[in-house]
Short mmCIF file of C-alpha atoms in Angstrom, two decimals:
data_model
loop_
_atom_site.label_atom_id
_atom_site.label_comp_id
_atom_site.label_asym_id
_atom_site.label_seq_id
_atom_site.Cartn_x
_atom_site.Cartn_y
_atom_site.Cartn_z
CA UNK A 1 14.68 -19.10 -1.02
CA UNK A 2 13.85 -17.81 -4.49
CA UNK A 3 16.36 -15.23 -5.72
CA UNK A 4 14.89 -11.94 -6.90
CA UNK A 5 15.88 -9.23 -9.31
CA UNK A 6 15.18 -5.62 -8.35
CA UNK A 7 15.67 -2.40 -10.28
CA UNK A 8 14.54 1.23 -10.41
CA UNK A 9 12.09 2.02 -13.21
CA UNK A 10 10.30 5.13 -14.46
CA UNK A 11 6.54 5.12 -14.98
CA UNK A 12 5.02 7.85 -17.20
CA UNK A 13 1.93 9.45 -15.67
CA UNK A 14 -0.44 12.19 -16.78
CA UNK A 15 1.41 14.59 -14.46
CA UNK A 16 5.04 13.59 -15.02
CA UNK A 17 7.22 10.55 -14.38
CA UNK A 18 7.03 8.42 -11.25
CA UNK A 19 10.15 6.59 -10.20
CA UNK A 20 9.46 3.14 -8.77
CA UNK A 21 11.10 -0.02 -7.49
CA UNK A 22 10.36 -3.15 -9.53
CA UNK A 23 11.25 -6.62 -8.26
CA UNK A 24 10.40 -10.15 -9.40
CA UNK A 25 11.77 -13.69 -9.24
CA UNK A 26 15.08 -13.87 -11.07
CA UNK A 27 13.97 -16.87 -13.12
CA UNK A 28 10.77 -17.93 -14.85
CA UNK A 29 7.79 -15.73 -15.36
CA UNK A 30 5.88 -13.72 -16.08
CA UNK A 31 4.42 -13.63 -12.54
CA UNK A 32 1.19 -12.27 -11.03
CA UNK A 33 1.57 -8.55 -10.36
CA UNK A 34 1.29 -6.68 -7.09
CA UNK A 35 1.11 -2.90 -6.78
CA UNK A 36 2.53 -1.95 -3.37
CA UNK A 37 1.67 1.49 -1.99
CA UNK A 38 4.18 3.07 0.37
CA UNK A 39 3.58 4.69 3.73
CA UNK A 40 4.20 8.42 4.22
CA UNK A 41 7.92 7.90 4.90
CA UNK A 42 8.26 6.90 1.28
CA UNK A 43 10.17 4.60 -1.02
CA UNK A 44 13.24 3.46 0.93
CA UNK A 45 15.21 0.30 1.77
CA UNK A 46 12.54 -1.09 4.13
CA UNK A 47 9.85 -1.02 1.45
CA UNK A 48 12.23 -2.46 -1.13
CA UNK A 49 12.94 -5.34 1.27
CA UNK A 50 9.21 -5.92 1.73
CA UNK A 51 8.72 -5.94 -2.05
CA UNK A 52 11.60 -8.40 -2.39
CA UNK A 53 9.94 -10.72 0.14
CA UNK A 54 6.77 -10.70 -1.96
CA UNK A 55 8.80 -11.29 -5.11
CA UNK A 56 10.50 -14.28 -3.48
CA UNK A 57 7.01 -15.71 -2.94
CA UNK A 58 6.44 -15.66 -6.71
CA UNK A 59 5.14 -12.19 -7.57
CA UNK A 60 6.18 -9.24 -9.70
CA UNK A 61 5.99 -6.20 -7.43
CA UNK A 62 6.15 -2.50 -8.22
CA UNK A 63 6.45 0.17 -5.51
CA UNK A 64 5.90 3.65 -6.97
CA UNK A 65 7.17 6.82 -5.34
CA UNK A 66 3.73 8.39 -5.02
CA UNK A 67 5.40 11.69 -4.02
CA UNK A 68 7.20 11.93 -7.38
CA UNK A 69 5.72 15.39 -7.94
CA UNK A 70 8.05 16.68 -5.23
CA UNK A 71 11.19 14.77 -6.29
CA UNK A 72 12.59 11.33 -6.93
CA UNK A 73 13.10 8.99 -3.99
CA UNK A 74 14.33 9.47 -1.39
CA UNK A 75 11.97 12.41 -1.12
CA UNK A 76 13.31 13.24 2.36
CA UNK A 77 16.68 12.66 3.99
CA UNK A 78 15.35 10.23 6.59
CA UNK A 79 17.29 8.90 9.56
CA UNK A 80 18.14 5.21 9.41
CA UNK A 81 15.74 4.65 12.32
CA UNK A 82 12.66 6.85 12.67
CA UNK A 83 11.83 7.31 16.35
CA UNK A 84 9.60 9.69 18.31
CA UNK A 85 12.29 12.36 18.38
CA UNK A 86 12.60 12.36 14.59
CA UNK A 87 8.90 12.33 13.74
CA UNK A 88 7.97 16.02 14.25
CA UNK A 89 10.59 17.29 11.80
CA UNK A 90 9.81 14.54 9.30
CA UNK A 91 6.08 15.23 9.29
CA UNK A 92 6.62 18.99 9.11
CA UNK A 93 8.57 18.43 5.90
CA UNK A 94 6.05 15.89 4.62
CA UNK A 95 2.98 18.09 5.13
CA UNK A 96 3.07 20.11 1.89
CA UNK A 97 4.24 17.06 -0.08
CA UNK A 98 1.33 14.95 1.14
CA UNK A 99 -1.10 17.78 0.40
CA UNK A 100 -0.18 17.58 -3.30
CA UNK A 101 -1.46 14.02 -3.51
CA UNK A 102 -5.20 14.62 -3.72
CA UNK A 103 -7.51 11.62 -4.21
CA UNK A 104 -8.01 12.70 -7.82
CA UNK A 105 -4.27 12.92 -8.51
CA UNK A 106 -3.63 9.64 -6.74
CA UNK A 107 -6.18 7.81 -8.86
CA UNK A 108 -4.85 9.33 -12.09
CA UNK A 109 -1.51 7.94 -11.01
CA UNK A 110 -3.05 4.56 -10.14
CA UNK A 111 -4.30 4.26 -13.69
CA UNK A 112 -0.79 4.93 -14.97
CA UNK A 113 0.72 2.30 -12.65
CA UNK A 114 -1.84 -0.28 -13.75
CA UNK A 115 -1.32 0.50 -17.44
CA UNK A 116 2.43 0.19 -16.97
CA UNK A 117 2.00 -3.23 -15.36
CA UNK A 118 -0.12 -4.33 -18.33
CA UNK A 119 2.88 -3.79 -20.60
CA UNK A 120 5.55 -5.01 -18.16
CA UNK A 121 7.11 -8.25 -19.51
CA UNK A 122 7.66 -9.56 -15.96
CA UNK A 123 3.96 -9.18 -15.06
CA UNK A 124 1.41 -11.84 -15.97
CA UNK A 125 -1.65 -10.92 -17.98
CA UNK A 126 -4.88 -10.29 -16.11
CA UNK A 127 -5.90 -8.47 -12.93
CA UNK A 128 -3.42 -7.47 -10.24
CA UNK A 129 -3.38 -7.30 -6.46
CA UNK A 130 -2.76 -4.15 -4.45
CA UNK A 131 -1.43 -3.72 -0.91
CA UNK A 132 -0.74 -0.54 1.02
CA UNK A 133 0.60 0.67 4.35
CA UNK A 134 -0.52 3.63 6.48
CA UNK A 135 -1.62 6.21 3.89
CA UNK A 136 -1.10 3.48 1.28
CA UNK A 137 -3.98 1.47 2.72
CA UNK A 138 -6.37 4.20 1.65
CA UNK A 139 -4.76 4.29 -1.79
CA UNK A 140 -5.20 0.53 -2.03
CA UNK A 141 -8.91 0.78 -1.26
CA UNK A 142 -9.43 3.70 -3.65
CA UNK A 143 -7.62 1.85 -6.44
CA UNK A 144 -9.82 -1.23 -5.97
CA UNK A 145 -12.92 0.94 -6.27
CA UNK A 146 -11.69 3.12 -9.12
CA UNK A 147 -10.32 0.30 -11.29
CA UNK A 148 -12.46 -2.74 -10.40
CA UNK A 149 -11.76 -4.44 -13.72
CA UNK A 150 -8.00 -4.40 -13.00
CA UNK A 151 -7.86 -5.20 -9.26
CA UNK A 152 -8.66 -8.74 -8.12
CA UNK A 153 -7.52 -8.36 -4.50
CA UNK A 154 -6.55 -5.46 -2.26
CA UNK A 155 -5.13 -5.23 1.24
CA UNK A 156 -4.29 -2.47 3.67
CA UNK A 157 -2.34 -2.49 6.92
CA UNK A 158 -2.38 0.06 9.75
CA UNK A 159 -4.34 2.38 7.49
CA UNK A 160 -5.47 5.78 8.70
CA UNK A 161 -8.58 7.82 7.87
CA UNK A 162 -10.17 5.00 5.89
CA UNK A 163 -13.75 5.88 6.79
CA UNK A 164 -14.11 9.51 7.78
CA UNK A 165 -17.16 11.76 7.37
CA UNK A 166 -15.44 13.62 4.53
CA UNK A 167 -17.18 13.56 1.13
CA UNK A 168 -14.12 11.91 -0.43
CA UNK A 169 -13.44 9.32 2.28
CA UNK A 170 -11.88 6.11 0.88
CA UNK A 171 -14.69 3.87 2.18
CA UNK A 172 -17.19 5.54 -0.14
CA UNK A 173 -15.82 3.56 -3.10
CA UNK A 174 -17.13 0.32 -1.55
CA UNK A 175 -20.02 0.08 -3.99
CA UNK A 176 -17.63 -0.13 -6.95
CA UNK A 177 -15.27 -2.75 -5.49
CA UNK A 178 -15.32 -6.25 -7.01
CA UNK A 179 -12.01 -7.41 -5.49
CA UNK A 180 -11.59 -9.40 -2.29
CA UNK A 181 -10.35 -7.06 0.46
CA UNK A 182 -8.35 -7.57 3.65
CA UNK A 183 -7.52 -4.96 6.28
CA UNK A 184 -5.22 -5.45 9.25
CA UNK A 185 -5.89 -2.53 11.60
CA UNK A 186 -3.53 -1.27 14.27
CA UNK A 187 -4.77 -1.49 17.84
CA UNK A 188 -5.68 1.82 19.53
CA UNK A 189 -4.81 3.84 16.43
CA UNK A 190 -5.76 7.55 16.67
CA UNK A 191 -5.87 7.75 12.87
CA UNK A 192 -8.48 4.96 12.71
CA UNK A 193 -10.70 5.11 15.83
CA UNK A 194 -13.39 2.47 16.51
CA UNK A 195 -16.13 4.48 14.83
CA UNK A 196 -14.17 4.48 11.55
CA UNK A 197 -13.51 0.75 11.81
CA UNK A 198 -17.25 0.21 12.25
CA UNK A 199 -18.10 2.56 9.38
CA UNK A 200 -15.69 0.75 7.05
CA UNK A 201 -17.05 -2.66 8.02
CA UNK A 202 -20.63 -1.48 7.51
CA UNK A 203 -19.89 0.02 4.10
CA UNK A 204 -18.13 -3.10 2.83
CA UNK A 205 -20.82 -5.42 4.20
CA UNK A 206 -23.69 -3.40 2.75
CA UNK A 207 -21.93 -3.28 -0.64
CA UNK A 208 -21.55 -7.06 -0.64
CA UNK A 209 -17.74 -6.86 -0.83
CA UNK A 210 -15.83 -10.04 0.04
CA UNK A 211 -13.68 -8.85 2.89
CA UNK A 212 -12.14 -9.40 6.28
CA UNK A 213 -11.16 -6.64 8.69
CA UNK A 214 -9.11 -7.52 11.75
CA UNK A 215 -7.62 -5.50 14.60
CA UNK A 216 -4.13 -6.64 15.60
CA UNK A 217 -4.00 -6.45 19.42
CA UNK A 218 -1.01 -4.58 20.79
CA UNK A 219 0.22 -3.49 17.36
CA UNK A 220 0.40 0.28 16.90
CA UNK A 221 0.12 2.42 13.81
CA UNK A 222 3.03 1.54 11.52
CA UNK A 223 3.56 -1.93 12.95
CA UNK A 224 5.04 -3.40 9.73
CA UNK A 225 7.84 -0.85 9.40
CA UNK A 226 11.01 -2.20 11.01
CA UNK A 227 12.94 1.04 10.47
CA UNK A 228 10.60 2.85 12.89
CA UNK A 229 9.86 2.66 16.60
CA UNK A 230 6.30 1.54 15.75
CA UNK A 231 7.48 -1.87 14.58
CA UNK A 232 5.80 -4.91 16.10
CA UNK A 233 7.33 -8.22 15.04
CA UNK A 234 4.25 -10.31 15.86
CA UNK A 235 1.97 -7.93 13.98
CA UNK A 236 4.33 -7.84 11.03
CA UNK A 237 4.48 -11.62 10.72
CA UNK A 238 0.70 -11.84 11.06
CA UNK A 239 0.43 -9.30 8.24
CA UNK A 240 2.63 -11.43 5.98
CA UNK A 241 0.52 -14.51 6.66
CA UNK A 242 -2.70 -12.66 5.88
CA UNK A 243 -1.33 -10.98 2.77
CA UNK A 244 0.14 -14.15 1.29
CA UNK A 245 -3.08 -16.04 2.04
CA UNK A 246 -5.02 -13.39 0.11
CA UNK A 247 -2.62 -13.54 -2.82
CA UNK A 248 -2.62 -17.33 -2.89
CA UNK A 249 -6.42 -17.36 -3.01
CA UNK A 250 -6.43 -14.81 -5.82
CA UNK A 251 -3.70 -16.22 -8.04
#
């Protein structure tokens, strides 16, 4: 297996400095870049391990702490394993932090992350790929629509609220997307009910976006996160196959 080199970096933004985890193959390079958006539980060992797995496949990966306005990672003192008993307290603490990250602020930050990758010696020239988890899936879609000249592929897994009736719903950027998209939806996910899945599919199809949206049977919201009780091994491995297929097609 390819050895990787990971480190913490600081990314200047219009609103401050975002700490991030950067990882890439230890030898060779530069490598195609991937911007990985965290879930709500934040930048932590599980996401670093996921980034390292992508790096071992030949990519330079950066995982920003999108909650940097609150504090550097870890933003919360999380338990080693997040189960149903821990969730209420965690989300109570996360509420005001998540509220700070408006779509406008998130996309200002996305521009900063992409500019930083342009000057990163470990990242190859040219467009990047984006992937995101839970809330990060929406950020992935928004980034593809906001910066179409910089994003060649974007993926999202167990995303929530991707196609609501709100005037700033993520799916409304479909008309600006030029990247190839892939979404792996959780099965029976209250944050992404069937009507939102249909609305997302319709918007992407009508906009002529190259895309595939799949529901993973039996996999609940958060199925890629092995440090939570939502983890589903089969769904996680299917996600890796789909993501690496997308990246291989793109780069």
